[in-house]
PDB file of C-alpha atoms in Angstrom:
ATOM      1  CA  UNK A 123       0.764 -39.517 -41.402  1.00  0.00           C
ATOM      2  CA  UNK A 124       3.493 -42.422 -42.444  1.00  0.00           C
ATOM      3  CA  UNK A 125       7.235 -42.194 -42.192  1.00  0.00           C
ATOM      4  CA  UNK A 126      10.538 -40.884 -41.184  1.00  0.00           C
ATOM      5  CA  UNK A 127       8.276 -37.409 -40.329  1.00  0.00           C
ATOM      6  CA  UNK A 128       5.443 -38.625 -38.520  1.00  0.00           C
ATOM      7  CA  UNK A 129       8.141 -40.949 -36.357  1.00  0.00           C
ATOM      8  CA  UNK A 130       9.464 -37.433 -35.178  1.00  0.00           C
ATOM      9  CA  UNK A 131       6.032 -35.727 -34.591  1.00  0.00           C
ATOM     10  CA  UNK A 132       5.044 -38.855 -32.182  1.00  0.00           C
ATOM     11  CA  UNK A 133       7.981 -39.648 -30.765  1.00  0.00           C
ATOM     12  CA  UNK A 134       8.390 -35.610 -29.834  1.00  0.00           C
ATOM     13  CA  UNK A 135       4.916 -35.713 -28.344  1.00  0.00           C
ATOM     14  CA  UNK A 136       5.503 -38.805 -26.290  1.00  0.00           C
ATOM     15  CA  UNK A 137       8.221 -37.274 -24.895  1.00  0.00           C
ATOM     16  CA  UNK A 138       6.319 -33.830 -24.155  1.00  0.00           C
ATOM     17  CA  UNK A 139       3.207 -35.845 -22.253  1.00  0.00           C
ATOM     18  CA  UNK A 140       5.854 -37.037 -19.786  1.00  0.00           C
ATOM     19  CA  UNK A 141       7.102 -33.174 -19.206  1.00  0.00           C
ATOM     20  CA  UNK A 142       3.780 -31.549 -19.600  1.00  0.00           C
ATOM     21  CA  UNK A 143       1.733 -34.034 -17.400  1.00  0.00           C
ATOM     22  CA  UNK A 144      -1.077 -31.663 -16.976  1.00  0.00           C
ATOM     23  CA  UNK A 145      -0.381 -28.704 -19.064  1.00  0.00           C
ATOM     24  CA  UNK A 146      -0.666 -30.661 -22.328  1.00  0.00           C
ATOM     25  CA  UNK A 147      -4.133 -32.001 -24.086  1.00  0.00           C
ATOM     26  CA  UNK A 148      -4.189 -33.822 -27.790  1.00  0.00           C
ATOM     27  CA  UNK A 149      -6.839 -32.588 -29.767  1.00  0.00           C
ATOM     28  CA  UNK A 150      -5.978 -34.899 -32.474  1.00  0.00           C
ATOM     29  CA  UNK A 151      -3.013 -37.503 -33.711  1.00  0.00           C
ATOM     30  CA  UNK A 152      -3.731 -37.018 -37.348  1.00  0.00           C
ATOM     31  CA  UNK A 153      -2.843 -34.851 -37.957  1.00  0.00           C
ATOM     32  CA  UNK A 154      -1.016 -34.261 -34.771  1.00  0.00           C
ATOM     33  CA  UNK A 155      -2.440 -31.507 -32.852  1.00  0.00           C
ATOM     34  CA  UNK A 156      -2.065 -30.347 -29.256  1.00  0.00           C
ATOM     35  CA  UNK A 157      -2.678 -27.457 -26.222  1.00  0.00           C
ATOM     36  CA  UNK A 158       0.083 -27.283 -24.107  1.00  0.00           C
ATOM     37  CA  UNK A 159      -0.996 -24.686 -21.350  1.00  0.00           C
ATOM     38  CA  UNK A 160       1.280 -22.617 -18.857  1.00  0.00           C
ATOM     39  CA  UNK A 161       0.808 -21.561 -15.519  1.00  0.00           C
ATOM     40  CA  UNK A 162       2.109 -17.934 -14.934  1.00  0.00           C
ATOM     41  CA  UNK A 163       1.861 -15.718 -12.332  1.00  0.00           C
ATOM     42  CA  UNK A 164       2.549 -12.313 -11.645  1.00  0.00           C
ATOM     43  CA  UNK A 165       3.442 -11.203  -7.890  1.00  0.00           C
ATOM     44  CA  UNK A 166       1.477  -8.562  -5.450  1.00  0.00           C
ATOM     45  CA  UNK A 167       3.456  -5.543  -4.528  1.00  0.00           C
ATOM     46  CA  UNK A 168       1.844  -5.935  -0.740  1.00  0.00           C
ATOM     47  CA  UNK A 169       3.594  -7.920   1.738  1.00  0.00           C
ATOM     48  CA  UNK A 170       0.214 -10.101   2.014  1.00  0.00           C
ATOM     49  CA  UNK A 171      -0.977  -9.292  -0.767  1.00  0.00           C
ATOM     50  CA  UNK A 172      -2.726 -12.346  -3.215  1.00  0.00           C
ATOM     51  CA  UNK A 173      -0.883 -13.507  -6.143  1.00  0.00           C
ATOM     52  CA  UNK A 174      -2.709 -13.317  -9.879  1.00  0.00           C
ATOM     53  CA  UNK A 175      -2.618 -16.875 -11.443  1.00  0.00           C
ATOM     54  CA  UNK A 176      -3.140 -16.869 -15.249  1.00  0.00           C
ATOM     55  CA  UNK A 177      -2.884 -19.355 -17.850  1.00  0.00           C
ATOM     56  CA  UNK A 178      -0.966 -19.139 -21.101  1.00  0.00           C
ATOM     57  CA  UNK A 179      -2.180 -21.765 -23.248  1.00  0.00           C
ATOM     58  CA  UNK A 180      -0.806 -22.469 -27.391  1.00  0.00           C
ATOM     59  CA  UNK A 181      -1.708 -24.903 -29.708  1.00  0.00           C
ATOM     60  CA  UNK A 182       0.377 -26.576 -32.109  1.00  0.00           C
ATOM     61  CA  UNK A 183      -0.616 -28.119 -35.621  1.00  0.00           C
ATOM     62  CA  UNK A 184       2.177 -30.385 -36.927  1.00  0.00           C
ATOM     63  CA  UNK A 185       2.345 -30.483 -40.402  1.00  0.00           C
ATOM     64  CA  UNK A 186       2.797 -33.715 -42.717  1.00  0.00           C
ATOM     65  CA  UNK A 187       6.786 -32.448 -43.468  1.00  0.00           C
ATOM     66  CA  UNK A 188       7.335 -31.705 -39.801  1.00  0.00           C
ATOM     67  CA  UNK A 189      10.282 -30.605 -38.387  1.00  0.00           C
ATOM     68  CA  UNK A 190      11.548 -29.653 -42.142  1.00  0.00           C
ATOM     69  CA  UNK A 191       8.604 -27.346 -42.129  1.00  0.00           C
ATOM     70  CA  UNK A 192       7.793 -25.395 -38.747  1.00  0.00           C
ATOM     71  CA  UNK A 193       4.785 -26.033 -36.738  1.00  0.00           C
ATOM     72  CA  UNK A 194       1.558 -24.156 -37.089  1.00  0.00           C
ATOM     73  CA  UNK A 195       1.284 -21.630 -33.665  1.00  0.00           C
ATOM     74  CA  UNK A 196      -1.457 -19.741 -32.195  1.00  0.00           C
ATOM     75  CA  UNK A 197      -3.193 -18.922 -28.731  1.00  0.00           C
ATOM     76  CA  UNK A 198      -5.432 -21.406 -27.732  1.00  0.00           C
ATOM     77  CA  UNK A 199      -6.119 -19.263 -23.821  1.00  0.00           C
ATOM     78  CA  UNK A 200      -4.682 -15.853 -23.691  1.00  0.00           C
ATOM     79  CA  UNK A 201      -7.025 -13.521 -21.545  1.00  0.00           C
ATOM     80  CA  UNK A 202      -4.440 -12.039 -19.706  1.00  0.00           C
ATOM     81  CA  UNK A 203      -2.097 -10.968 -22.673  1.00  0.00           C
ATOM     82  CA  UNK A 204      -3.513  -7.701 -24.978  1.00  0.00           C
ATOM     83  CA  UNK A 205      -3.658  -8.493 -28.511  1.00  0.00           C
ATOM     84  CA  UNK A 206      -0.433  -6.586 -29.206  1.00  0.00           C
ATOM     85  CA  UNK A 207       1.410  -8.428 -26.787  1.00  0.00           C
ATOM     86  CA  UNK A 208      -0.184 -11.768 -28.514  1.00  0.00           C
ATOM     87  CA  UNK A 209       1.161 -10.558 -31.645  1.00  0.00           C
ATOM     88  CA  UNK A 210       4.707  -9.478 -30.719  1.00  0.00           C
ATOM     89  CA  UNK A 211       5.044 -13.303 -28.346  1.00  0.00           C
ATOM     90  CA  UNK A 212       3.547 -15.128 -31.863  1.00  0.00           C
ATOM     91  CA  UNK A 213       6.050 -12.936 -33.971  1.00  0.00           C
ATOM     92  CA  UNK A 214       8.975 -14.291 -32.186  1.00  0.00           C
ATOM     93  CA  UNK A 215       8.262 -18.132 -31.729  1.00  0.00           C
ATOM     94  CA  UNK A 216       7.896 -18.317 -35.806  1.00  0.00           C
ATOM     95  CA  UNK A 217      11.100 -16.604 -36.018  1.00  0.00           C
ATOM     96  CA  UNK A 218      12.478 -19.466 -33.154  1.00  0.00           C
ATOM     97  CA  UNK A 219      10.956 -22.272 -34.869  1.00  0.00           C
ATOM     98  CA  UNK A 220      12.218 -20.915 -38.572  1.00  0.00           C
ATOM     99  CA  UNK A 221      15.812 -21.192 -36.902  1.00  0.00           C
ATOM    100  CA  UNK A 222      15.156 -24.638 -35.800  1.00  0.00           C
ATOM    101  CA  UNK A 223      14.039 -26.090 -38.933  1.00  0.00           C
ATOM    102  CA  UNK A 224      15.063 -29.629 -38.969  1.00  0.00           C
ATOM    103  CA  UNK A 225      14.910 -30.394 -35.380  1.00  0.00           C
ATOM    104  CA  UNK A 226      12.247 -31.350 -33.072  1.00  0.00           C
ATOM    105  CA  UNK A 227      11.204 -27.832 -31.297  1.00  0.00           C
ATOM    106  CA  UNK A 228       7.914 -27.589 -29.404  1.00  0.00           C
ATOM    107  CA  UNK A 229       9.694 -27.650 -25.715  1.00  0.00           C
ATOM    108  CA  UNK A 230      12.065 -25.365 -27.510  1.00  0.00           C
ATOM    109  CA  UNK A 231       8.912 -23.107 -28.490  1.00  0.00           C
ATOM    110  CA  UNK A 232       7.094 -23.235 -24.992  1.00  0.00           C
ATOM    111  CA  UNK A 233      10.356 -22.427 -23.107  1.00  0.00           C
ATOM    112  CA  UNK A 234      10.444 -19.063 -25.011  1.00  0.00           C
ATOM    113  CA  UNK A 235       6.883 -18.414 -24.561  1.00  0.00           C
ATOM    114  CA  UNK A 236       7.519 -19.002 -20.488  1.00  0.00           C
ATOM    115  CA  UNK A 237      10.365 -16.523 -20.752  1.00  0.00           C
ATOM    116  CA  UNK A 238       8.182 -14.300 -22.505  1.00  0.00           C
ATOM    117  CA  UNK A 239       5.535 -14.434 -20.327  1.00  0.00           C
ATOM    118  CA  UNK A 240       7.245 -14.541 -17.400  1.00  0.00           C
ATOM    119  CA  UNK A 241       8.949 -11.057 -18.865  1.00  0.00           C
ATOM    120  CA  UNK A 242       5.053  -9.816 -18.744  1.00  0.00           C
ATOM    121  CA  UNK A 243       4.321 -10.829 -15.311  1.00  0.00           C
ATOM    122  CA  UNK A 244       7.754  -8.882 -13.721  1.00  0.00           C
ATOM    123  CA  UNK A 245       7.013  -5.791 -16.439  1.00  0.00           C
ATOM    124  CA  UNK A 246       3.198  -5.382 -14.669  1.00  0.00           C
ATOM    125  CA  UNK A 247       5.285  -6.153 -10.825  1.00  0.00           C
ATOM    126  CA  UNK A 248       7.892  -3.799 -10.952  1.00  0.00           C
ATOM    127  CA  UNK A 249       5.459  -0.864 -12.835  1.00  0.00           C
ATOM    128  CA  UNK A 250       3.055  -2.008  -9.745  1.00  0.00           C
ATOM    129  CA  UNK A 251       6.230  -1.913  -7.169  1.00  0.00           C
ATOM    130  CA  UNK A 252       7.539   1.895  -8.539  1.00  0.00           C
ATOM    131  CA  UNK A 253       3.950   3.381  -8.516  1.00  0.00           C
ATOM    132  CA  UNK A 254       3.020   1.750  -4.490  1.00  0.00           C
ATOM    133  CA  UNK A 255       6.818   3.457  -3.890  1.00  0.00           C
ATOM    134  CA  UNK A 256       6.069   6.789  -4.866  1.00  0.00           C
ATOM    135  CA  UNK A 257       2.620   6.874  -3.797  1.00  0.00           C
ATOM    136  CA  UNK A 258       4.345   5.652  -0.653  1.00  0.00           C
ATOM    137  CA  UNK A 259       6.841   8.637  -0.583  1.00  0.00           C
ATOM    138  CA  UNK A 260       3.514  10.963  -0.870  1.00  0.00           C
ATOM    139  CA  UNK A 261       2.683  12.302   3.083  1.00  0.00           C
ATOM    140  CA  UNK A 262      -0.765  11.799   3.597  1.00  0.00           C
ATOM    141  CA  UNK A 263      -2.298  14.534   5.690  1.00  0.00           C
ATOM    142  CA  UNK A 264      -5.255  13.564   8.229  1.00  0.00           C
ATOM    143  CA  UNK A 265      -7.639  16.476   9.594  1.00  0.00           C
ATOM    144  CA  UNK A 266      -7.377  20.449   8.460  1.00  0.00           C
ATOM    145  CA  UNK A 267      -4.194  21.813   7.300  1.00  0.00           C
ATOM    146  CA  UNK A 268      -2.775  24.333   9.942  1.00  0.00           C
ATOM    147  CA  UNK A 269      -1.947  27.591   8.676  1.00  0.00           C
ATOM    148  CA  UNK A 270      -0.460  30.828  11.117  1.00  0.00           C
ATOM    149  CA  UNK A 271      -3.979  32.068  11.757  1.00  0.00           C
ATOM    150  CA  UNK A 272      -5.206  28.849  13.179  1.00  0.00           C
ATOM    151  CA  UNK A 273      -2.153  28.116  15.016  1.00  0.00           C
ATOM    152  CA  UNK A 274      -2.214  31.527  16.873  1.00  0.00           C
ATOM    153  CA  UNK A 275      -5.693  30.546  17.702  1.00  0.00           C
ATOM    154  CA  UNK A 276      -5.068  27.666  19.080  1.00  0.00           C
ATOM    155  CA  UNK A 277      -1.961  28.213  20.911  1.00  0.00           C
ATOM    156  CA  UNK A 278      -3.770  31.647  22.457  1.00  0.00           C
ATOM    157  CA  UNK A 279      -6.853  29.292  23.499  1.00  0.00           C
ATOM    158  CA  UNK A 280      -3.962  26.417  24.525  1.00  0.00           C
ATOM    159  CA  UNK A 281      -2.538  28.699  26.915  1.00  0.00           C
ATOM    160  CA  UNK A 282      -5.621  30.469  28.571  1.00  0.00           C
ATOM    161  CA  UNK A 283      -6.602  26.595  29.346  1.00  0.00           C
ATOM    162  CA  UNK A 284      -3.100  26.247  31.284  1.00  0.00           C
ATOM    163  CA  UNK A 285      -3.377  29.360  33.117  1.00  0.00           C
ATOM    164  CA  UNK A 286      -6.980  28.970  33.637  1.00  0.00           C
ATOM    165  CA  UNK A 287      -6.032  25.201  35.195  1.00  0.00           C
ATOM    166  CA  UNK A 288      -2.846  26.527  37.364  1.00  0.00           C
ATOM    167  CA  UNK A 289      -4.981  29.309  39.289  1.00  0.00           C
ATOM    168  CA  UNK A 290      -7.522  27.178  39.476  1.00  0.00           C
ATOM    169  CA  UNK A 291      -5.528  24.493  41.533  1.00  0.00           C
ATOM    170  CA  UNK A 292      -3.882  27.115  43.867  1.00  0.00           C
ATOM    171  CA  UNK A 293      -7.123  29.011  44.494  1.00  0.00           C
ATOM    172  CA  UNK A 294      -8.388  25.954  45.143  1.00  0.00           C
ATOM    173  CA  UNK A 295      -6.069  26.272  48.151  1.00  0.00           C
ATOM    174  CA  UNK A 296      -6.427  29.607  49.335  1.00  0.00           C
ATOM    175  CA  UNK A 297      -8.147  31.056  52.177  1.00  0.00           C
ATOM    176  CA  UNK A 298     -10.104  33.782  52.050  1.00  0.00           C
ATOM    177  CA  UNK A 299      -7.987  36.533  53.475  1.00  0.00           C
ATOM    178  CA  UNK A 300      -5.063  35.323  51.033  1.00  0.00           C
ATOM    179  CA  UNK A 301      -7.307  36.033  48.057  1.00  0.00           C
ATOM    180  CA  UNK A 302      -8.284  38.864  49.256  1.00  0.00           C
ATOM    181  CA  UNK A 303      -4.526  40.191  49.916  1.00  0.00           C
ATOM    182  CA  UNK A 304      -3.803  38.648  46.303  1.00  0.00           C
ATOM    183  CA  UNK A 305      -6.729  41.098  44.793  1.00  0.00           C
ATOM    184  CA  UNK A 306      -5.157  44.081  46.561  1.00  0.00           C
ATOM    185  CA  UNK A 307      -1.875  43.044  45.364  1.00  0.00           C
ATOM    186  CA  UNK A 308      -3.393  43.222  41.445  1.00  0.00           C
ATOM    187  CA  UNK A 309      -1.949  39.145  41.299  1.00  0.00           C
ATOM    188  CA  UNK A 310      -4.161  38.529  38.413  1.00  0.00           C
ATOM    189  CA  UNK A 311      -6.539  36.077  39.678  1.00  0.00           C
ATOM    190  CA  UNK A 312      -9.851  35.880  37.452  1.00  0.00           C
ATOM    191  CA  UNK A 313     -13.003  36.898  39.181  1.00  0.00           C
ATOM    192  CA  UNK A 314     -14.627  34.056  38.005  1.00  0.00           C
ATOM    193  CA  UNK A 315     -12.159  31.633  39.759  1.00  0.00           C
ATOM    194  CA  UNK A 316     -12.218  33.680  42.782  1.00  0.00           C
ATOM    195  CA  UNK A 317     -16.268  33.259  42.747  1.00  0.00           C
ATOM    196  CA  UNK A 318     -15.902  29.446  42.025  1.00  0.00           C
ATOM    197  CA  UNK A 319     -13.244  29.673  45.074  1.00  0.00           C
ATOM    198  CA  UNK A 320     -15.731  31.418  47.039  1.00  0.00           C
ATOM    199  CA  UNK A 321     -18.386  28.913  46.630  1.00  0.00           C
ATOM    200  CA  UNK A 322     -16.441  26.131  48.273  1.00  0.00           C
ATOM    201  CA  UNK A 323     -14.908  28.380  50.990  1.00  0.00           C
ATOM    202  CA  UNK A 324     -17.444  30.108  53.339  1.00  0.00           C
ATOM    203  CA  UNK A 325     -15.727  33.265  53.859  1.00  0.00           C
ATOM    204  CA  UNK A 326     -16.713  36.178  56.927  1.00  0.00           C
ATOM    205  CA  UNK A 327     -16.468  39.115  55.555  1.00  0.00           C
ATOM    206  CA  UNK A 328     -15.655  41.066  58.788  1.00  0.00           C
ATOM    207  CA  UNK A 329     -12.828  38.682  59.242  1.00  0.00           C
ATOM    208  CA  UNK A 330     -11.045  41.065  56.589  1.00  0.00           C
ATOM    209  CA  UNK A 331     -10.935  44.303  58.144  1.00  0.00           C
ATOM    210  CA  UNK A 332      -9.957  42.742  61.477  1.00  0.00           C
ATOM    211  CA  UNK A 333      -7.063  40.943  59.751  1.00  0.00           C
ATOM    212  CA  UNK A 334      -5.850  43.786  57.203  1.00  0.00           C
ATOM    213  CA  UNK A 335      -6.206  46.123  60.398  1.00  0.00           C
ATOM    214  CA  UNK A 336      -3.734  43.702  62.436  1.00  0.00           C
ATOM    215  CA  UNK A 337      -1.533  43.583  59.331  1.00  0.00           C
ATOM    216  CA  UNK A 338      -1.202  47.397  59.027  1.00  0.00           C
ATOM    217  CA  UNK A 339      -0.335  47.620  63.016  1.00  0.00           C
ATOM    218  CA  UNK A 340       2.465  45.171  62.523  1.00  0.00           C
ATOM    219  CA  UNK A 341       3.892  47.561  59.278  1.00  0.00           C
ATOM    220  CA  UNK A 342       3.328  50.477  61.480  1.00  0.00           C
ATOM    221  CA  UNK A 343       5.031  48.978  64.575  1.00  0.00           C
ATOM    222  CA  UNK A 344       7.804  47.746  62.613  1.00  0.00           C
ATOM    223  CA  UNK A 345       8.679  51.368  61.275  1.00  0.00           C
TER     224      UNK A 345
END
């Protein structure tokens, strides 16, 4: 290309190479063609969560008439964007680069597809962010459900344990002639503890009668 056009075209893309250092590749000078790919990324809704790093790439095909006549545009790396999306994001920078007919306007083009893009990325975070918020809000239960037939259950076999546990510590502590005074008495002492008692306590038998006999004598004498 020769003249006043092509001065623009070159002297545009000079200027681009020194913003895009990396992002931008020439695939040819004539015609002047070029990649100039974007780094985008869209956020994780977890605290530590990783971040997803995409790239955004166009390419732009300068025509002999350039800028009177609008740039060529398409995706030259799009994974990340659906093919709608593509065609909405292309949609606009033609109508952006029809407006700015005349003037030089790839850096104008690129900045609307980073707002575009970065439009994308904080659509997918905050749809992310509102789902892990009401999932969030949802009480997770861990183990069976408790309905009023397994509660009684439990609290019936809760509270034999406890009473089992208290008479076992005092009778654990008494002698033989209190348990047998406690039996008479109908305290409600289980046999079973009494035998378990009994096996750590050697007990005389004839100690009883001697005892209860005394015990009636002092009833008697006090009357």
């Amino acid at each position: 290309s020769s003249g006043i056009n092509a001065e623009y075209g070159e002297g545009e893309l000079e200027a681009l190479e020194s913003i895009y250092v990396t992002e931008l590749e020439i695939l040819s000078r004539d015609p002047i063609i070029y990649n100039i790919a974007i780094p985008c990324e869209i956020r994780s809704v977890e605290v530590d969560g990783p971040t997803k790093e995409f790239t955004v790439g166009l390419k732009f095909k300068l025509p002999e008439e350039y800028p009177d006549v609008p740039p060529e545009i398409e995706f030259s790396e799009c994974d990340e964007l659906d093919a709608d999306l593509q065609k909405s994001i292309l949609i606009e920078l033609n109508k952006v680069a029809e407006n700015e007919v005349g003037c030089v306007m790839i850096f104008t083009l690129v900045s609307e597809l980073q707002d575009k893009v970065n439009e994308y990325a904080d659509n997918i975070y905050n749809k992310k962010l509102q789902e892990k918020e009401e999932k969030d809000k949802i009480p997770v239960f861990h183990g069976t459900p408790v309905t009023l037939e397994s509660f009684t259950e439990w609290n019936t076999k809760f509270i034999m344990e406890m009473n089992v546990k208290k008479v076992k510590v005092v009778s654990d502590k008494l002698t033989g002639k209190q348990i047998f005074l406690a039996k008479d008495g109908n305290i409600d002492i289980s046999d079973n503890l009494i035998g378990d008692a009994e096996e750590d306590i050697e007990v005389d038998e004839s100690l009883f009668d001697e005892e209860l006999d005394d015990e009636l004598l002092e009833v008697s004498d006090s009357d």
